[in-house]
Tab-separated table of C-alpha atoms and ligand atoms in Angstrom:
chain	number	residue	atom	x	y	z
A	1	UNK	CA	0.000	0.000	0.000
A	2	UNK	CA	1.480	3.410	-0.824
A	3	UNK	CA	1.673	6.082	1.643
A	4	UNK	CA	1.428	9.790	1.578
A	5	UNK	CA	0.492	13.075	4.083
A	6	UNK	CA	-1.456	14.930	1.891
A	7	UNK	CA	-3.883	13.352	-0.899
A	8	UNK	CA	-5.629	15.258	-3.152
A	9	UNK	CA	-8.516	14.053	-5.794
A	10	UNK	CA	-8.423	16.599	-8.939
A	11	UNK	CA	-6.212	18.057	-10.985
A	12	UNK	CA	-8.114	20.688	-11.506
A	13	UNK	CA	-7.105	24.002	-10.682
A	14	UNK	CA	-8.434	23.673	-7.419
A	15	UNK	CA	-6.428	20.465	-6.643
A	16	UNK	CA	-3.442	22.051	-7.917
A	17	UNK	CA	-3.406	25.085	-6.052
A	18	UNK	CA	-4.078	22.816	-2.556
A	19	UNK	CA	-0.988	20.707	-3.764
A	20	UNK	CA	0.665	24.376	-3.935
A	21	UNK	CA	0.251	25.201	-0.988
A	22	UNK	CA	0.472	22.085	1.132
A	23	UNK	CA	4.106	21.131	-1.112
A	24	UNK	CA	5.110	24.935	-0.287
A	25	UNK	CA	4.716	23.615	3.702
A	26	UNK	CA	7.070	21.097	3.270
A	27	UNK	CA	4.281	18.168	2.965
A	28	UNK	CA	4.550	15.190	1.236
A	29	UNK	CA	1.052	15.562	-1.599
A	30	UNK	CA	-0.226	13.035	-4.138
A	31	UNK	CA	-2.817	13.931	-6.455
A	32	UNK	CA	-4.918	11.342	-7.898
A	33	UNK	CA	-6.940	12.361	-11.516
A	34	UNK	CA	-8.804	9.970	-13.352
A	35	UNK	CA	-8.124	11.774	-16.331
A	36	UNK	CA	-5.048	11.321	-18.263
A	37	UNK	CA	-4.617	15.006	-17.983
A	38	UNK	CA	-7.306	17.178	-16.617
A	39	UNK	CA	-9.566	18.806	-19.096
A	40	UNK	CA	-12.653	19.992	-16.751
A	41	UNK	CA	-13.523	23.417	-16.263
A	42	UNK	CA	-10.392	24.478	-15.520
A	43	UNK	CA	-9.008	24.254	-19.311
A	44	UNK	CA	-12.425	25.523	-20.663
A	45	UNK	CA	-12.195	28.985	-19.632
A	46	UNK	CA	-11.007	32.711	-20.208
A	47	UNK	CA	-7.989	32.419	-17.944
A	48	UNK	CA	-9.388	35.489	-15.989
A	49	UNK	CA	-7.894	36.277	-12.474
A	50	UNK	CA	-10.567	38.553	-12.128
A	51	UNK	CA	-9.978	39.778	-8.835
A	52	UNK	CA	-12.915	42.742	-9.206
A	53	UNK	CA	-16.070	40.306	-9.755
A	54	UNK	CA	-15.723	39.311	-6.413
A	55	UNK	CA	-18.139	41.130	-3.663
A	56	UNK	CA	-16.687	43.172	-0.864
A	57	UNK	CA	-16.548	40.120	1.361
A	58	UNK	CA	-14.729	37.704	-0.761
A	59	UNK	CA	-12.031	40.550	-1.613
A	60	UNK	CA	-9.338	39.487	0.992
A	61	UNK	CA	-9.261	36.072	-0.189
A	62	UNK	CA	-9.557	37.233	-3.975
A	63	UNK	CA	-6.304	39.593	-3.308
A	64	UNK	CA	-4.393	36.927	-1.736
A	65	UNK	CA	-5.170	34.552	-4.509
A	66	UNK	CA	-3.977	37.129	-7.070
A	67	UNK	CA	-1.131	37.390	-5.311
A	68	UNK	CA	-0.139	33.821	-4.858
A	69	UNK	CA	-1.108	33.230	-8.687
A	70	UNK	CA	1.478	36.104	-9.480
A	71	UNK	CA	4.275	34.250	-7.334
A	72	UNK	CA	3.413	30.580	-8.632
A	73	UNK	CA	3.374	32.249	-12.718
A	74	UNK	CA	6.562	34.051	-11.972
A	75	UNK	CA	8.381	30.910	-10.469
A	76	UNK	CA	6.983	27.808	-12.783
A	77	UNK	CA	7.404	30.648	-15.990
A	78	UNK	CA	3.901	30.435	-16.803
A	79	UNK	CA	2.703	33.359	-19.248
A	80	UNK	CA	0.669	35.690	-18.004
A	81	UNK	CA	-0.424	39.724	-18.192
A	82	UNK	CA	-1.255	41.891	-15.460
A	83	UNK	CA	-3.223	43.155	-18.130
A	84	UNK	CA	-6.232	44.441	-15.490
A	85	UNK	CA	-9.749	45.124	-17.267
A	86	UNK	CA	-12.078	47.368	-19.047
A	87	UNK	CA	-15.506	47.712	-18.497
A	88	UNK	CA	-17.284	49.347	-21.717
A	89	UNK	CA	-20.259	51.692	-21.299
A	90	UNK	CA	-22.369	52.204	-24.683
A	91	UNK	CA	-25.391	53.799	-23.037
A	92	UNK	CA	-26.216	56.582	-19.739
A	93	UNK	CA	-27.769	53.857	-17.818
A	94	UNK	CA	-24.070	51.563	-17.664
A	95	UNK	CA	-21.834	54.601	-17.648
A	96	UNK	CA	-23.807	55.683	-14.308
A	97	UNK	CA	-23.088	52.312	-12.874
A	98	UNK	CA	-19.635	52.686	-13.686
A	99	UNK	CA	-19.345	56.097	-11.876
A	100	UNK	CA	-21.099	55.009	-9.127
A	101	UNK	CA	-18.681	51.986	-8.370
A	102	UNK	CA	-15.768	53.663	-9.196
A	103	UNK	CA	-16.494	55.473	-5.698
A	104	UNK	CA	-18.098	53.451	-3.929
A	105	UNK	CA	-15.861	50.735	-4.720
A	106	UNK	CA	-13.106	52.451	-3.065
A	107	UNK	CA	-14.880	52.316	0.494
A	108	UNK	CA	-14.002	48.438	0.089
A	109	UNK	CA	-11.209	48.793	-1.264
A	110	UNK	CA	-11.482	47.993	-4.695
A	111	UNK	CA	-9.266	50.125	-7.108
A	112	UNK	CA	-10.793	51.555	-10.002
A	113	UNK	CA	-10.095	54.266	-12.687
A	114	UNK	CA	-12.691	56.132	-14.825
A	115	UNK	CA	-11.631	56.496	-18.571
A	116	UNK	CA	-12.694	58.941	-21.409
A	117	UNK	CA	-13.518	57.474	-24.893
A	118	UNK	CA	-10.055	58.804	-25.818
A	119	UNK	CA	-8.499	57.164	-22.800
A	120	UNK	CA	-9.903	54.469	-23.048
A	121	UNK	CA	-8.729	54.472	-27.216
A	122	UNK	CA	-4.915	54.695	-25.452
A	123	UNK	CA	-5.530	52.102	-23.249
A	124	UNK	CA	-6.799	49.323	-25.307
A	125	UNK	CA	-6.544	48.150	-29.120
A	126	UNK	CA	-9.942	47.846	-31.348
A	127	UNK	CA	-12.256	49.440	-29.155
A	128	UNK	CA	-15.326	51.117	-31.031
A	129	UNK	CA	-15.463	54.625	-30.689
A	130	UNK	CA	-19.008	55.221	-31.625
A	131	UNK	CA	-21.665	55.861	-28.465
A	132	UNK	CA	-18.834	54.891	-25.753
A	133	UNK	CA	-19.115	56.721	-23.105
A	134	UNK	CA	-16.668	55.616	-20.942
A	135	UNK	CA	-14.633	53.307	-19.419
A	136	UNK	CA	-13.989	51.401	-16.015
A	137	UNK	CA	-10.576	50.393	-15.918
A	138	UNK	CA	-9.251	48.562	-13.190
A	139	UNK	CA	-4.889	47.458	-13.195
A	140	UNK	CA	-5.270	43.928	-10.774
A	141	UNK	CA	-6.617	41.445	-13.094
A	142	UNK	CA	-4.346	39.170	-14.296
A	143	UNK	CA	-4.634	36.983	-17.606
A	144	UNK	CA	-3.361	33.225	-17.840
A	145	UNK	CA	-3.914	30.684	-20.770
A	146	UNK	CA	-6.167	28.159	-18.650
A	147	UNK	CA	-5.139	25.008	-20.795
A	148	UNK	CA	-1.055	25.909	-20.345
A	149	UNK	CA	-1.602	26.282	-16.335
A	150	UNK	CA	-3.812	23.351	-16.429
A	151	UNK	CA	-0.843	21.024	-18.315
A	152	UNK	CA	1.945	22.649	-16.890
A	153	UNK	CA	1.758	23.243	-13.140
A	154	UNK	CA	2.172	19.532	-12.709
A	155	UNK	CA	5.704	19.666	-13.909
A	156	UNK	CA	6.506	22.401	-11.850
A	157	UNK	CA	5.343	21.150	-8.552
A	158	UNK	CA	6.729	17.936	-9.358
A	159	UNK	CA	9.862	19.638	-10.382
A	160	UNK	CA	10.314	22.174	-7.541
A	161	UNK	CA	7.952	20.290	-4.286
A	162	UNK	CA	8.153	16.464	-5.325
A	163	UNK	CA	4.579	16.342	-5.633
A	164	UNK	CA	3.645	13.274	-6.884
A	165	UNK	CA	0.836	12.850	-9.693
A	166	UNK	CA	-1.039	9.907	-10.534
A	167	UNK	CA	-2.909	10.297	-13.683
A	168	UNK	CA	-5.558	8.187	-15.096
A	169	UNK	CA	-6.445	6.554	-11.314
A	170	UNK	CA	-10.340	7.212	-10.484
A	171	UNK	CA	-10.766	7.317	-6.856
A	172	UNK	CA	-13.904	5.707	-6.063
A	173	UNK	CA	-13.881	4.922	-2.193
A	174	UNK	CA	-12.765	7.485	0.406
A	175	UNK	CA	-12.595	6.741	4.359
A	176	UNK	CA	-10.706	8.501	6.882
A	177	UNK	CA	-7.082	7.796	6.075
A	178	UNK	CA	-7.550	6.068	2.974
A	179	UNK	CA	-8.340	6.139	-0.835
A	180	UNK	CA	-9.132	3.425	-3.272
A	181	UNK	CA	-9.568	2.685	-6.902
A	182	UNK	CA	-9.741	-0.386	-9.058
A	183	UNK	CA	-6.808	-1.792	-8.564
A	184	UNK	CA	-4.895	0.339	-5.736
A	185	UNK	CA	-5.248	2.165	-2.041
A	186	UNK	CA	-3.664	5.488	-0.981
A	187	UNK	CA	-3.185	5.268	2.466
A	188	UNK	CA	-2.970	9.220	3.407
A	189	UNK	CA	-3.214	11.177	6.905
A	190	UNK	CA	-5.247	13.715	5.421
A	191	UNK	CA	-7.522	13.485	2.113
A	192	UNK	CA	-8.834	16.817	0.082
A	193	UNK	CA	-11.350	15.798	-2.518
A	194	UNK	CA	-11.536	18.703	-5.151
A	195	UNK	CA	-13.922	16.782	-7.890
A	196	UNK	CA	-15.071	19.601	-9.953
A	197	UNK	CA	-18.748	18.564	-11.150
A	198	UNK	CA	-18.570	15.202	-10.047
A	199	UNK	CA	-21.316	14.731	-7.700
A	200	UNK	CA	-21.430	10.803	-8.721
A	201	UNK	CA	-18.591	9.202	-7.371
A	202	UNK	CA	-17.666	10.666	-3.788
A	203	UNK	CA	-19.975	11.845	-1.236
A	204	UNK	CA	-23.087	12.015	-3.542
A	205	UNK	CA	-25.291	12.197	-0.298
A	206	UNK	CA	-23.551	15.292	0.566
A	207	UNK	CA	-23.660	16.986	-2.612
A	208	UNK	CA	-27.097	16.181	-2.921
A	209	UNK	CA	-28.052	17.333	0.040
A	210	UNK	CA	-26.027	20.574	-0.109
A	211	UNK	CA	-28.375	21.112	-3.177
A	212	UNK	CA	-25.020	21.465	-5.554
A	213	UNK	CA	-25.922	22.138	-9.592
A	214	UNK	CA	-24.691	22.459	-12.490
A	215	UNK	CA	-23.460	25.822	-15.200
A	216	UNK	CA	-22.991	24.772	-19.003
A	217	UNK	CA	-21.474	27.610	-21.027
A	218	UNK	CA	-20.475	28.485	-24.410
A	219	UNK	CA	-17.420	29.717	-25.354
A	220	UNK	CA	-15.402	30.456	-28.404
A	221	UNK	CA	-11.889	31.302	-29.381
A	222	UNK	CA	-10.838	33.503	-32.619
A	223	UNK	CA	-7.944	34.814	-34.337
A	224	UNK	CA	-7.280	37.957	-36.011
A	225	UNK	CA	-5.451	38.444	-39.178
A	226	UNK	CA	-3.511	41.307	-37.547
A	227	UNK	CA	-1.599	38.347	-35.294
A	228	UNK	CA	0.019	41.278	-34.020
A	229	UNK	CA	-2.545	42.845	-32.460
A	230	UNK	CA	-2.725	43.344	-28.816
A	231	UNK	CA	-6.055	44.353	-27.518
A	232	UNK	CA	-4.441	44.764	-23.843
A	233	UNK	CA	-6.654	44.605	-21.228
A	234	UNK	CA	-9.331	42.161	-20.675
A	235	UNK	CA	-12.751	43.253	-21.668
A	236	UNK	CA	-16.026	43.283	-21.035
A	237	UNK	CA	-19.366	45.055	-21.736
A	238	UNK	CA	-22.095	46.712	-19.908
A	239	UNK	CA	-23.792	43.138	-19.850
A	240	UNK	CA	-21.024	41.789	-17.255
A	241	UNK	CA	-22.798	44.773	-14.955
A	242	UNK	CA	-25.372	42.971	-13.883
A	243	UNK	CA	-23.126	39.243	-13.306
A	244	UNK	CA	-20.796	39.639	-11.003
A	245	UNK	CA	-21.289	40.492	-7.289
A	246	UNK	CA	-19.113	43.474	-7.093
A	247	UNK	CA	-21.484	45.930	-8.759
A	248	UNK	CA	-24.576	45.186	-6.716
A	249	UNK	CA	-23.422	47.849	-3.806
A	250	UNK	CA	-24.421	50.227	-6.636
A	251	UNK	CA	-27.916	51.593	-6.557
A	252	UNK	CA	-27.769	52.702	-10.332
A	253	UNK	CA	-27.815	48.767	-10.804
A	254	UNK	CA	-31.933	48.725	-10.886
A	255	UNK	CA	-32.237	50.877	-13.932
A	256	UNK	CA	-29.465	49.423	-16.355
A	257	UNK	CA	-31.463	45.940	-15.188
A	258	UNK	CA	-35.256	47.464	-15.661
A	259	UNK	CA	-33.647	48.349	-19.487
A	260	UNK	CA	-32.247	45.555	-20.148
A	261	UNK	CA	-34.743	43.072	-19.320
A	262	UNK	CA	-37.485	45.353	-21.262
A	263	UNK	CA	-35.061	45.690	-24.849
A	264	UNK	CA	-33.168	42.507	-24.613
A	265	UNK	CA	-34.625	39.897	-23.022
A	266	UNK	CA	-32.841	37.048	-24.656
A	267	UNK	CA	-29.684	37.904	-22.977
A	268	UNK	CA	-30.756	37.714	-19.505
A	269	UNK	CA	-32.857	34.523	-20.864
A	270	UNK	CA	-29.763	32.619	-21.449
A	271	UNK	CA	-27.024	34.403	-19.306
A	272	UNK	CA	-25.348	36.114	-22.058
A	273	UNK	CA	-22.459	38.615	-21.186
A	274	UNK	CA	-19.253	39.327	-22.477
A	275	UNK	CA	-15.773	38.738	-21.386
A	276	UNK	CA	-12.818	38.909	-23.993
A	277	UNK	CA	-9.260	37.791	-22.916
A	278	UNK	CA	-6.229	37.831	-25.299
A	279	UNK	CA	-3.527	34.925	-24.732
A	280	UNK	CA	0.446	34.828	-26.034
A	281	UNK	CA	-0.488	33.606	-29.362
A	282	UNK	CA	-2.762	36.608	-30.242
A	283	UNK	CA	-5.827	34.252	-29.675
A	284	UNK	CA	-8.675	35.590	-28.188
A	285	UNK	CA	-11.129	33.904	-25.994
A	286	UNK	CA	-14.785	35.252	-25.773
A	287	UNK	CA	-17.691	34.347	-23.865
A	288	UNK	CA	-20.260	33.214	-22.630
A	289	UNK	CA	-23.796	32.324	-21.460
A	290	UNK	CA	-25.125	30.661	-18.084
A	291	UNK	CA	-27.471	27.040	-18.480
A	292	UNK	CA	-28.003	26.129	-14.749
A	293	UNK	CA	-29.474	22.782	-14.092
A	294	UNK	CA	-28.351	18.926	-12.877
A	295	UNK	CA	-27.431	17.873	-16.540
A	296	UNK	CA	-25.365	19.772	-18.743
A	297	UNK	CA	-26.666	18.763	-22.123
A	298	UNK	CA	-23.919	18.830	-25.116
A	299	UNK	CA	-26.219	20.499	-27.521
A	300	UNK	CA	-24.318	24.038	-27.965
A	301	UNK	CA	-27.409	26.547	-29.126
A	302	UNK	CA	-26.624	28.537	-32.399
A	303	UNK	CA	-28.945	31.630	-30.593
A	304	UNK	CA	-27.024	31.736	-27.699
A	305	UNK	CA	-23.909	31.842	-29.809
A	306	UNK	CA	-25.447	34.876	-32.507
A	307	UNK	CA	-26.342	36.387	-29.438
A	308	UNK	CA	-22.977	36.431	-28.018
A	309	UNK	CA	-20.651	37.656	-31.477
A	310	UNK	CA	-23.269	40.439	-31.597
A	311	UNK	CA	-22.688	41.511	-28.689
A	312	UNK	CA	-18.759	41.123	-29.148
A	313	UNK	CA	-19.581	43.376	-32.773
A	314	UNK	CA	-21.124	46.242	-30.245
A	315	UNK	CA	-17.995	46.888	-28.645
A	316	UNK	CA	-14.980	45.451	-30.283
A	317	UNK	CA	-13.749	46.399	-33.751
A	318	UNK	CA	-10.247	44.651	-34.647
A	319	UNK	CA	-10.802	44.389	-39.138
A	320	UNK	CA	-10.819	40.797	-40.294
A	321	UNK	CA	-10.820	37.534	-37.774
A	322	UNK	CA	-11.708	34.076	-38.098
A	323	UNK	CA	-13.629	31.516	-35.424
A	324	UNK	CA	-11.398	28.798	-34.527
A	325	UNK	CA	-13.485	26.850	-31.645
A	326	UNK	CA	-16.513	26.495	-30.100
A	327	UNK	CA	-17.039	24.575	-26.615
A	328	UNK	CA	-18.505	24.556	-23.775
A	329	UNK	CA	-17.404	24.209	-20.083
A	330	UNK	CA	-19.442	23.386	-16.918
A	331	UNK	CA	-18.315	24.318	-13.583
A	332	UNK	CA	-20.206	23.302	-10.055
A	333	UNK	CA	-22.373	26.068	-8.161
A	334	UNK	CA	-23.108	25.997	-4.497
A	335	UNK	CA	-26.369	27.816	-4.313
A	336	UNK	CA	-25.681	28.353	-0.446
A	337	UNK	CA	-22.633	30.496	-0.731
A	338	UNK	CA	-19.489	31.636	-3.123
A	339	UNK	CA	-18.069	28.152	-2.660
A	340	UNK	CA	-18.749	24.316	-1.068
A	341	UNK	CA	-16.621	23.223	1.820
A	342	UNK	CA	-17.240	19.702	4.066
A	343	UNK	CA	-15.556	17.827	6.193
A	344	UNK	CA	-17.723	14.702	5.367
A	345	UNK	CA	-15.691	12.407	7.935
A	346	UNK	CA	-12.481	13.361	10.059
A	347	UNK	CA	-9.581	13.989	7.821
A	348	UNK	CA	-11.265	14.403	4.878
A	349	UNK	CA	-12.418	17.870	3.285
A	350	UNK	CA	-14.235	18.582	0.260
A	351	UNK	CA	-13.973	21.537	-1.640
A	352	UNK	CA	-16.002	22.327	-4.901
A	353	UNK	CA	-19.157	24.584	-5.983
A	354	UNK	CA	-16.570	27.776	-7.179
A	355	UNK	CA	-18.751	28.889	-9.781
A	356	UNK	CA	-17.697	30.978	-12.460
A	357	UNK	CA	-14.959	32.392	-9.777
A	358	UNK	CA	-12.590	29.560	-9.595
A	359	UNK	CA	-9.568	30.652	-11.655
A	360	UNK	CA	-9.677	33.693	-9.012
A	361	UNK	CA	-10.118	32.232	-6.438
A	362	UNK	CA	-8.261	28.987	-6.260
A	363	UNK	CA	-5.009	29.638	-4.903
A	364	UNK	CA	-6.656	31.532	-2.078
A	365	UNK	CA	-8.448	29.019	-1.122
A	366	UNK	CA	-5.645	25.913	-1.169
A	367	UNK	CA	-3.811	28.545	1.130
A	368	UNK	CA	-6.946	28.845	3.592
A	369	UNK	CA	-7.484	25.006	3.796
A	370	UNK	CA	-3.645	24.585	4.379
A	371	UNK	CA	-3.598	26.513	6.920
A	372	UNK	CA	-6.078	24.900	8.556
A	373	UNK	CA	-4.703	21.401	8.654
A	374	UNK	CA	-1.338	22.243	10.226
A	375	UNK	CA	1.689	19.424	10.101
A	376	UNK	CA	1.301	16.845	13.146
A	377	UNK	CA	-2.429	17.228	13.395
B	1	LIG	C1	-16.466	28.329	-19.651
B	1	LIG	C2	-15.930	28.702	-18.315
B	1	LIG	C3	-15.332	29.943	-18.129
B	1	LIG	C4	-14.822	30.300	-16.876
B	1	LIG	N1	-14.073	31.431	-16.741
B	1	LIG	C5	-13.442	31.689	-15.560
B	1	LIG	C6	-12.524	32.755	-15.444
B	1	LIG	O1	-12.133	33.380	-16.439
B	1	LIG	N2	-12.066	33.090	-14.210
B	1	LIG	C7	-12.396	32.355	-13.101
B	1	LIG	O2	-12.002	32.712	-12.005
B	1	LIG	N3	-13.141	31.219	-13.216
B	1	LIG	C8	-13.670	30.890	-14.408
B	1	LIG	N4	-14.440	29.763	-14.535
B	1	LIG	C9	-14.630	28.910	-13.367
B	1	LIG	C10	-13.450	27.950	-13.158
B	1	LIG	O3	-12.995	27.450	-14.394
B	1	LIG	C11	-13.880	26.801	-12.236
B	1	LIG	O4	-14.455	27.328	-11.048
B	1	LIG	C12	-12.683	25.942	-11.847
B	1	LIG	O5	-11.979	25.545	-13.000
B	1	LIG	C13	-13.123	24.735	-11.053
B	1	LIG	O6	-11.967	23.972	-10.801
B	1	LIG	P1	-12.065	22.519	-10.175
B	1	LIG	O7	-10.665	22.074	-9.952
B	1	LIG	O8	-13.010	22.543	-9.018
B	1	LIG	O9	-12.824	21.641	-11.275
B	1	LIG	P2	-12.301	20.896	-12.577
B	1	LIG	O10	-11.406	21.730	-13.391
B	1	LIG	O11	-13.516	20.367	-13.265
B	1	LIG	O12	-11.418	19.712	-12.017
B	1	LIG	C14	-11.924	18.626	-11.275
B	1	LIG	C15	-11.038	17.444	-11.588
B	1	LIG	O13	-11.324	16.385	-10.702
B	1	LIG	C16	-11.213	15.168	-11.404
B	1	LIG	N5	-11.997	14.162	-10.668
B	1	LIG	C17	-13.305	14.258	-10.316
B	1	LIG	N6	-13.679	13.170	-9.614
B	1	LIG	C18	-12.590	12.368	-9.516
B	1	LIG	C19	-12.349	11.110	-8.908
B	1	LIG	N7	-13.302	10.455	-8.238
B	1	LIG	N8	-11.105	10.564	-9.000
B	1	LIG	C20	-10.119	11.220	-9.663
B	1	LIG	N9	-10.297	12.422	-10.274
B	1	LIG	C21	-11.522	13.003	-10.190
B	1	LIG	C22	-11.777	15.486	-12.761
B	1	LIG	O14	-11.347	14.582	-13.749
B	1	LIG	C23	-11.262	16.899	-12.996
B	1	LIG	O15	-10.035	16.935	-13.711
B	1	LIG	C24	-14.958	29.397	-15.776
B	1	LIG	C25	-15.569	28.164	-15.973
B	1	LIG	C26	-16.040	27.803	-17.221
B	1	LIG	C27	-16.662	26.451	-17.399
């Protein structure tokens, strides 16, 4: 039987920042994946460390986690941009909403910057001029190619921590102190399950009962013929407003919401805002749409996708371009808070339900758990 401190289940981007940051402690980590290299949510999306989407309460461990992402990038030689992001305002109602959290932000500490249409022209490539009103840029987000973190970090913790990975091993028993598959056992002193969507095969009592579900979206990646081009920073559009938690301590939210739902109705419908984020080979990744629900069908909707390039045609204007994939991702939602967290028998944690947050948030939260199960315990 082989024997280890620290086992995790996931390589995922949530195992792999709790192997982080138990291997930075000195501990001896396994990961298990069942997968002969991970290709969950964690390779399906923008690569966004997008420290701002995250409400005033979550902001200390969102900071931290930027930081800690910064230090792992910088050390494994990851590429990445501390690009930060632009929120685009086409209308009164969005521009407003900017303003307001641009100061109210600050009372939080969030650290934002209001941009003319000519500032915002400096700031970032293929932006269209016509009806912008402003901008909301903000310097802390940082940009990562998902699928190169995803395939890389194990190397590097290998490498640098002797962490030890076993692809293509599905653990499918889990008691205090021990794991199991097919054909093997773990024996471990402490076990941190980090499954992604998998409510199936460990703990589906406790999933189901913590009412866990499901988020299919669509995404797509494109190329422009400029290969050149740098749009530099991420962007987004008045849509992302209403999505992400850090906007609702803004009272102007109501109105931009009241307009929206009356003139476009089939964006709300199907989740549809806009995110853009540019990678080292010029490729751009844009999305995406929210499908919440306990089965992700496959079907990807052409609607949902027209819905989402005209919205990308609103804002961004970079000449010629062609569509190089379409896919979708699901990640797991906790309905009961920004994330899941169990202890579903002693020594054993689980840790899923992230949302749409988990790039962000991830190294954060392998730090908080690691702190929590000191050596010796
Ligand atoms: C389209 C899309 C766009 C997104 N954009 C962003 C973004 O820009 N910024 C951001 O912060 N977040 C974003 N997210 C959210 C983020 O990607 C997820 O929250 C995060 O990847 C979840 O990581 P995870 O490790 O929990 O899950 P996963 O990446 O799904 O990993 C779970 C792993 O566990 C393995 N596993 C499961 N069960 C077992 C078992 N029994 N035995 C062995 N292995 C097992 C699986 O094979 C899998 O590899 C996005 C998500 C999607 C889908």
């Amino acid at each position: 039987v082989e024997r280890t401190e620290i086992a995790i289940v996931g390589a995922g981007i949530i195992g792999l920042a709790h192997a982080y940051a138990f291997a930075r402690r000195g501990r001896k980590v396994t990961v298990i994946e069942r997968s002969p290299a991970a290709n969950g949510a964690s390779v399906r999306n923008f690569g966004m460390i997008w420290t701002i989407g995250q409400p005033p309460e979550m902001r200390p461990l969102a900071v931290e986690s930027n930081r800690l992402w910064r230090e792992i990038l910088s050390a494994a030689g990851l590429w990445h941009e501390a690009a930060g992001c632009l929120h685009l305002a086409y209308s009164d109602d969005e521009w407003a909403v900017m303003q307001e959290f641009d100061e109210t932000g600050r009372e939080y500490g969030y650290r934002t910057e209001l941009l003319s249409p000519e500032e915002v022209g400096a700031k970032a490539q293929g932006v269209r001029q016509d009806h912008l009103r402003g901008g909301l840029f903000s310097p802390e987000e940082v940009c990562v190619d998902p699928r190169e973190v995803v395939a890389r970090l194990p190397d590097f913790l290998s490498r640098e921590y002797g962490v030890r990975f076993d692809f293509g091993r599905a653990a499918t028993a889990c008691e205090t102190g021990c794991l199991a598959g097919f054909d093997w056992r773990l024996e471990a002193d402490e076990i941190v399950v980090c499954s992604g969507d998998d409510y199936e095969t460990l703990f589906p009592a406790q999933f189901a009962q913590a009412g866990l579900t499901r988020c299919r979206l669509q995404m797509l990646r494109a190329r422009p013929a400029n290969g050149s081009m740098r749009i530099g920073p991420m962007l987004c559009s008045g849509l992302t407003l209403l999505h992400y938690k850090n906007f609702q301590v803004c009272t102007t939210l109501s109105d931009l919401r009241e307009r929206v739902e009356r003139e476009r109705p089939a964006y709300l419908r199907h989740g549809v805002h806009l995110l853009v984020s540019q990678h080292a080979t010029g490729e751009i990744t844009i999305g995406d749409s929210h499908h919440y629900g306990p089965i992700a069908l496959p079907f990807n909707d052409v609607e949902v996708e027209n819905l989402i390039l005209a919205e990308l045609a609103r804002f961004l204007d970079w000449g010629s371009w062609e569509l190089t994939q379409r896919w979708q991702g699901v990640y797991s939602v906790f309905p009961g808070g920004p994330f899941f967290e169990a202890e579903p028998l002693p020594g054993v944690r689980v840790l899923t339900g992230v949302g749409g947050a988990g790039m962000t948030l991830s190294m954060g939260l392998g730090e908080r758990t690691a702190t929590r199960i000191p050596a010796g315990v």
